[in-house]
Amino acid sequence: GYAFDPKLTYDVQYETGGGNVIILDGLVSYAFEQEIQLTVGQQKSPFGMHQLHRASGLQTLESPRSSSFFAPDDREIGAMGWG
């Protein structure tokens, strides 16, 4: 969704179970221009296909060793800009 301005968007992904709520992803993005955007929060590391897709959508269940070295955690807190 967006808050206050269509350029300011947010996304929250959570998991419930046993009376607990766990926030998996929580991020806020701002589009300065369509080509220049900044995202801040916790999300999956955009490093490899196996981290961006579910295991059922991949051809093999193994992840490359290089991914484990450069992005050891499934989710990271930080900022990302692209354009």
mmCIF file with all atom_site columns, C-alpha atoms in Angstrom:
data_model
loop_
_atom_site.group_PDB
_atom_site.id
_atom_site.type_symbol
_atom_site.label_atom_id
_atom_site.label_alt_id
_atom_site.label_comp_id
_atom_site.label_asym_id
_atom_site.label_entity_id
_atom_site.label_seq_id
_atom_site.pdbx_PDB_ins_code
_atom_site.Cartn_x
_atom_site.Cartn_y
_atom_site.Cartn_z
_atom_site.occupancy
_atom_site.B_iso_or_equiv
_atom_site.pdbx_formal_charge
_atom_site.auth_seq_id
_atom_site.auth_comp_id
_atom_site.auth_asym_id
_atom_site.auth_atom_id
_atom_site.pdbx_PDB_model_num
ATOM 1  C CA . GLY A 1 1  ? 0.000  0.000   0.000   1.00 0.00 ? 1  GLY A CA 1
ATOM 2  C CA . TYR A 1 2  ? 0.989  3.613   0.196   1.00 0.00 ? 2  TYR A CA 1
ATOM 3  C CA . ALA A 1 3  ? 0.890  6.238   2.925   1.00 0.00 ? 3  ALA A CA 1
ATOM 4  C CA . PHE A 1 4  ? 0.177  9.951   2.463   1.00 0.00 ? 4  PHE A CA 1
ATOM 5  C CA . ASP A 1 5  ? 1.681  9.991   -1.043  1.00 0.00 ? 5  ASP A CA 1
ATOM 6  C CA . PRO A 1 6  ? 1.739  7.367   -3.829  1.00 0.00 ? 6  PRO A CA 1
ATOM 7  C CA . LYS A 1 7  ? 5.534  7.779   -3.932  1.00 0.00 ? 7  LYS A CA 1
ATOM 8  C CA . LEU A 1 8  ? 5.792  6.541   -0.315  1.00 0.00 ? 8  LEU A CA 1
ATOM 9  C CA . THR A 1 9  ? 4.919  2.842   -0.183  1.00 0.00 ? 9  THR A CA 1
ATOM 10 C CA . TYR A 1 10 ? 5.165  0.168   2.485   1.00 0.00 ? 10 TYR A CA 1
ATOM 11 C CA . ASP A 1 11 ? 5.051  -3.614  2.694   1.00 0.00 ? 11 ASP A CA 1
ATOM 12 C CA . VAL A 1 12 ? 4.650  -5.875  5.729   1.00 0.00 ? 12 VAL A CA 1
ATOM 13 C CA . GLN A 1 13 ? 4.820  -9.655  5.701   1.00 0.00 ? 13 GLN A CA 1
ATOM 14 C CA . TYR A 1 14 ? 4.084  -11.506 8.913   1.00 0.00 ? 14 TYR A CA 1
ATOM 15 C CA . GLU A 1 15 ? 3.549  -15.010 10.205  1.00 0.00 ? 15 GLU A CA 1
ATOM 16 C CA . THR A 1 16 ? 1.077  -16.089 12.877  1.00 0.00 ? 16 THR A CA 1
ATOM 17 C CA . GLY A 1 17 ? 0.888  -19.238 14.915  1.00 0.00 ? 17 GLY A CA 1
ATOM 18 C CA . GLY A 1 18 ? 0.394  -20.276 18.501  1.00 0.00 ? 18 GLY A CA 1
ATOM 19 C CA . GLY A 1 19 ? -0.874 -16.843 19.456  1.00 0.00 ? 19 GLY A CA 1
ATOM 20 C CA . ASN A 1 20 ? 2.345  -15.156 18.281  1.00 0.00 ? 20 ASN A CA 1
ATOM 21 C CA . VAL A 1 21 ? 2.873  -12.704 15.441  1.00 0.00 ? 21 VAL A CA 1
ATOM 22 C CA . ILE A 1 22 ? 6.327  -12.612 13.853  1.00 0.00 ? 22 ILE A CA 1
ATOM 23 C CA . ILE A 1 23 ? 7.192  -9.863  11.379  1.00 0.00 ? 23 ILE A CA 1
ATOM 24 C CA . LEU A 1 24 ? 9.215  -11.405 8.556   1.00 0.00 ? 24 LEU A CA 1
ATOM 25 C CA . ASP A 1 25 ? 9.529  -8.360  6.285   1.00 0.00 ? 25 ASP A CA 1
ATOM 26 C CA . GLY A 1 26 ? 8.775  -4.727  6.987   1.00 0.00 ? 26 GLY A CA 1
ATOM 27 C CA . LEU A 1 27 ? 9.929  -2.047  4.592   1.00 0.00 ? 27 LEU A CA 1
ATOM 28 C CA . VAL A 1 28 ? 9.217  1.479   3.417   1.00 0.00 ? 28 VAL A CA 1
ATOM 29 C CA . SER A 1 29 ? 10.093 2.713   -0.069  1.00 0.00 ? 29 SER A CA 1
ATOM 30 C CA . TYR A 1 30 ? 10.189 6.173   -1.584  1.00 0.00 ? 30 TYR A CA 1
ATOM 31 C CA . ALA A 1 31 ? 10.308 6.825   -5.328  1.00 0.00 ? 31 ALA A CA 1
ATOM 32 C CA . PHE A 1 32 ? 12.083 10.128  -5.913  1.00 0.00 ? 32 PHE A CA 1
ATOM 33 C CA . GLU A 1 33 ? 11.470 9.539   -9.608  1.00 0.00 ? 33 GLU A CA 1
ATOM 34 C CA . GLN A 1 34 ? 10.231 6.419   -11.336 1.00 0.00 ? 34 GLN A CA 1
ATOM 35 C CA . GLU A 1 35 ? 13.849 5.488   -12.062 1.00 0.00 ? 35 GLU A CA 1
ATOM 36 C CA . ILE A 1 36 ? 15.294 6.404   -8.627  1.00 0.00 ? 36 ILE A CA 1
ATOM 37 C CA . GLN A 1 37 ? 13.995 4.617   -5.531  1.00 0.00 ? 37 GLN A CA 1
ATOM 38 C CA . LEU A 1 38 ? 15.132 4.017   -1.946  1.00 0.00 ? 38 LEU A CA 1
ATOM 39 C CA . THR A 1 39 ? 13.944 1.167   0.313   1.00 0.00 ? 39 THR A CA 1
ATOM 40 C CA . VAL A 1 40 ? 14.621 0.881   4.062   1.00 0.00 ? 40 VAL A CA 1
ATOM 41 C CA . GLY A 1 41 ? 13.670 -1.971  6.394   1.00 0.00 ? 41 GLY A CA 1
ATOM 42 C CA . GLN A 1 42 ? 13.965 -5.726  6.820   1.00 0.00 ? 42 GLN A CA 1
ATOM 43 C CA . GLN A 1 43 ? 13.625 -7.947  3.770   1.00 0.00 ? 43 GLN A CA 1
ATOM 44 C CA . LYS A 1 44 ? 15.117 -10.938 2.015   1.00 0.00 ? 44 LYS A CA 1
ATOM 45 C CA . SER A 1 45 ? 18.585 -10.323 0.647   1.00 0.00 ? 45 SER A CA 1
ATOM 46 C CA . PRO A 1 46 ? 18.224 -9.812  -3.110  1.00 0.00 ? 46 PRO A CA 1
ATOM 47 C CA . PHE A 1 47 ? 21.279 -11.934 -3.827  1.00 0.00 ? 47 PHE A CA 1
ATOM 48 C CA . GLY A 1 48 ? 20.172 -15.090 -5.626  1.00 0.00 ? 48 GLY A CA 1
ATOM 49 C CA . MET A 1 49 ? 17.149 -16.750 -7.155  1.00 0.00 ? 49 MET A CA 1
ATOM 50 C CA . HIS A 1 50 ? 16.902 -19.260 -4.296  1.00 0.00 ? 50 HIS A CA 1
ATOM 51 C CA . GLN A 1 51 ? 16.442 -16.401 -1.808  1.00 0.00 ? 51 GLN A CA 1
ATOM 52 C CA . LEU A 1 52 ? 13.799 -14.567 -3.827  1.00 0.00 ? 52 LEU A CA 1
ATOM 53 C CA . HIS A 1 53 ? 11.577 -17.561 -4.670  1.00 0.00 ? 53 HIS A CA 1
ATOM 54 C CA . ARG A 1 54 ? 10.000 -20.383 -2.696  1.00 0.00 ? 54 ARG A CA 1
ATOM 55 C CA . ALA A 1 55 ? 11.761 -23.735 -2.718  1.00 0.00 ? 55 ALA A CA 1
ATOM 56 C CA . SER A 1 56 ? 8.859  -25.275 -4.653  1.00 0.00 ? 56 SER A CA 1
ATOM 57 C CA . GLY A 1 57 ? 9.531  -22.859 -7.524  1.00 0.00 ? 57 GLY A CA 1
ATOM 58 C CA . LEU A 1 58 ? 13.190 -23.790 -7.906  1.00 0.00 ? 58 LEU A CA 1
ATOM 59 C CA . GLN A 1 59 ? 14.654 -26.609 -9.982  1.00 0.00 ? 59 GLN A CA 1
ATOM 60 C CA . THR A 1 60 ? 17.022 -27.759 -7.220  1.00 0.00 ? 60 THR A CA 1
ATOM 61 C CA . LEU A 1 61 ? 16.726 -27.408 -3.467  1.00 0.00 ? 61 LEU A CA 1
ATOM 62 C CA . GLU A 1 62 ? 20.395 -26.718 -2.893  1.00 0.00 ? 62 GLU A CA 1
ATOM 63 C CA . SER A 1 63 ? 21.673 -23.180 -2.663  1.00 0.00 ? 63 SER A CA 1
ATOM 64 C CA . PRO A 1 64 ? 25.105 -22.213 -3.965  1.00 0.00 ? 64 PRO A CA 1
ATOM 65 C CA . ARG A 1 65 ? 27.925 -21.985 -1.425  1.00 0.00 ? 65 ARG A CA 1
ATOM 66 C CA . SER A 1 66 ? 28.757 -18.504 -2.648  1.00 0.00 ? 66 SER A CA 1
ATOM 67 C CA . SER A 1 67 ? 25.314 -17.306 -1.523  1.00 0.00 ? 67 SER A CA 1
ATOM 68 C CA . SER A 1 68 ? 25.907 -18.644 1.970   1.00 0.00 ? 68 SER A CA 1
ATOM 69 C CA . PHE A 1 69 ? 29.225 -16.789 2.081   1.00 0.00 ? 69 PHE A CA 1
ATOM 70 C CA . PHE A 1 70 ? 28.031 -13.390 0.785   1.00 0.00 ? 70 PHE A CA 1
ATOM 71 C CA . ALA A 1 71 ? 24.502 -13.438 2.263   1.00 0.00 ? 71 ALA A CA 1
ATOM 72 C CA . PRO A 1 72 ? 24.510 -15.810 5.262   1.00 0.00 ? 72 PRO A CA 1
ATOM 73 C CA . ASP A 1 73 ? 21.171 -14.694 6.711   1.00 0.00 ? 73 ASP A CA 1
ATOM 74 C CA . ASP A 1 74 ? 17.831 -15.127 5.016   1.00 0.00 ? 74 ASP A CA 1
ATOM 75 C CA . ARG A 1 75 ? 16.643 -11.604 5.874   1.00 0.00 ? 75 ARG A CA 1
ATOM 76 C CA . GLU A 1 76 ? 18.651 -8.445  6.409   1.00 0.00 ? 76 GLU A CA 1
ATOM 77 C CA . ILE A 1 77 ? 17.980 -5.026  7.902   1.00 0.00 ? 77 ILE A CA 1
ATOM 78 C CA . GLY A 1 78 ? 19.264 -2.135  5.843   1.00 0.00 ? 78 GLY A CA 1
ATOM 79 C CA . ALA A 1 79 ? 18.757 0.274   2.988   1.00 0.00 ? 79 ALA A CA 1
ATOM 80 C CA . MET A 1 80 ? 18.806 -0.300  -0.740  1.00 0.00 ? 80 MET A CA 1
ATOM 81 C CA . GLY A 1 81 ? 18.754 2.208   -3.545  1.00 0.00 ? 81 GLY A CA 1
ATOM 82 C CA . TRP A 1 82 ? 18.319 1.546   -7.218  1.00 0.00 ? 82 TRP A CA 1
ATOM 83 C CA . GLY A 1 83 ? 17.663 3.372   -10.388 1.00 0.00 ? 83 GLY A CA 1
#
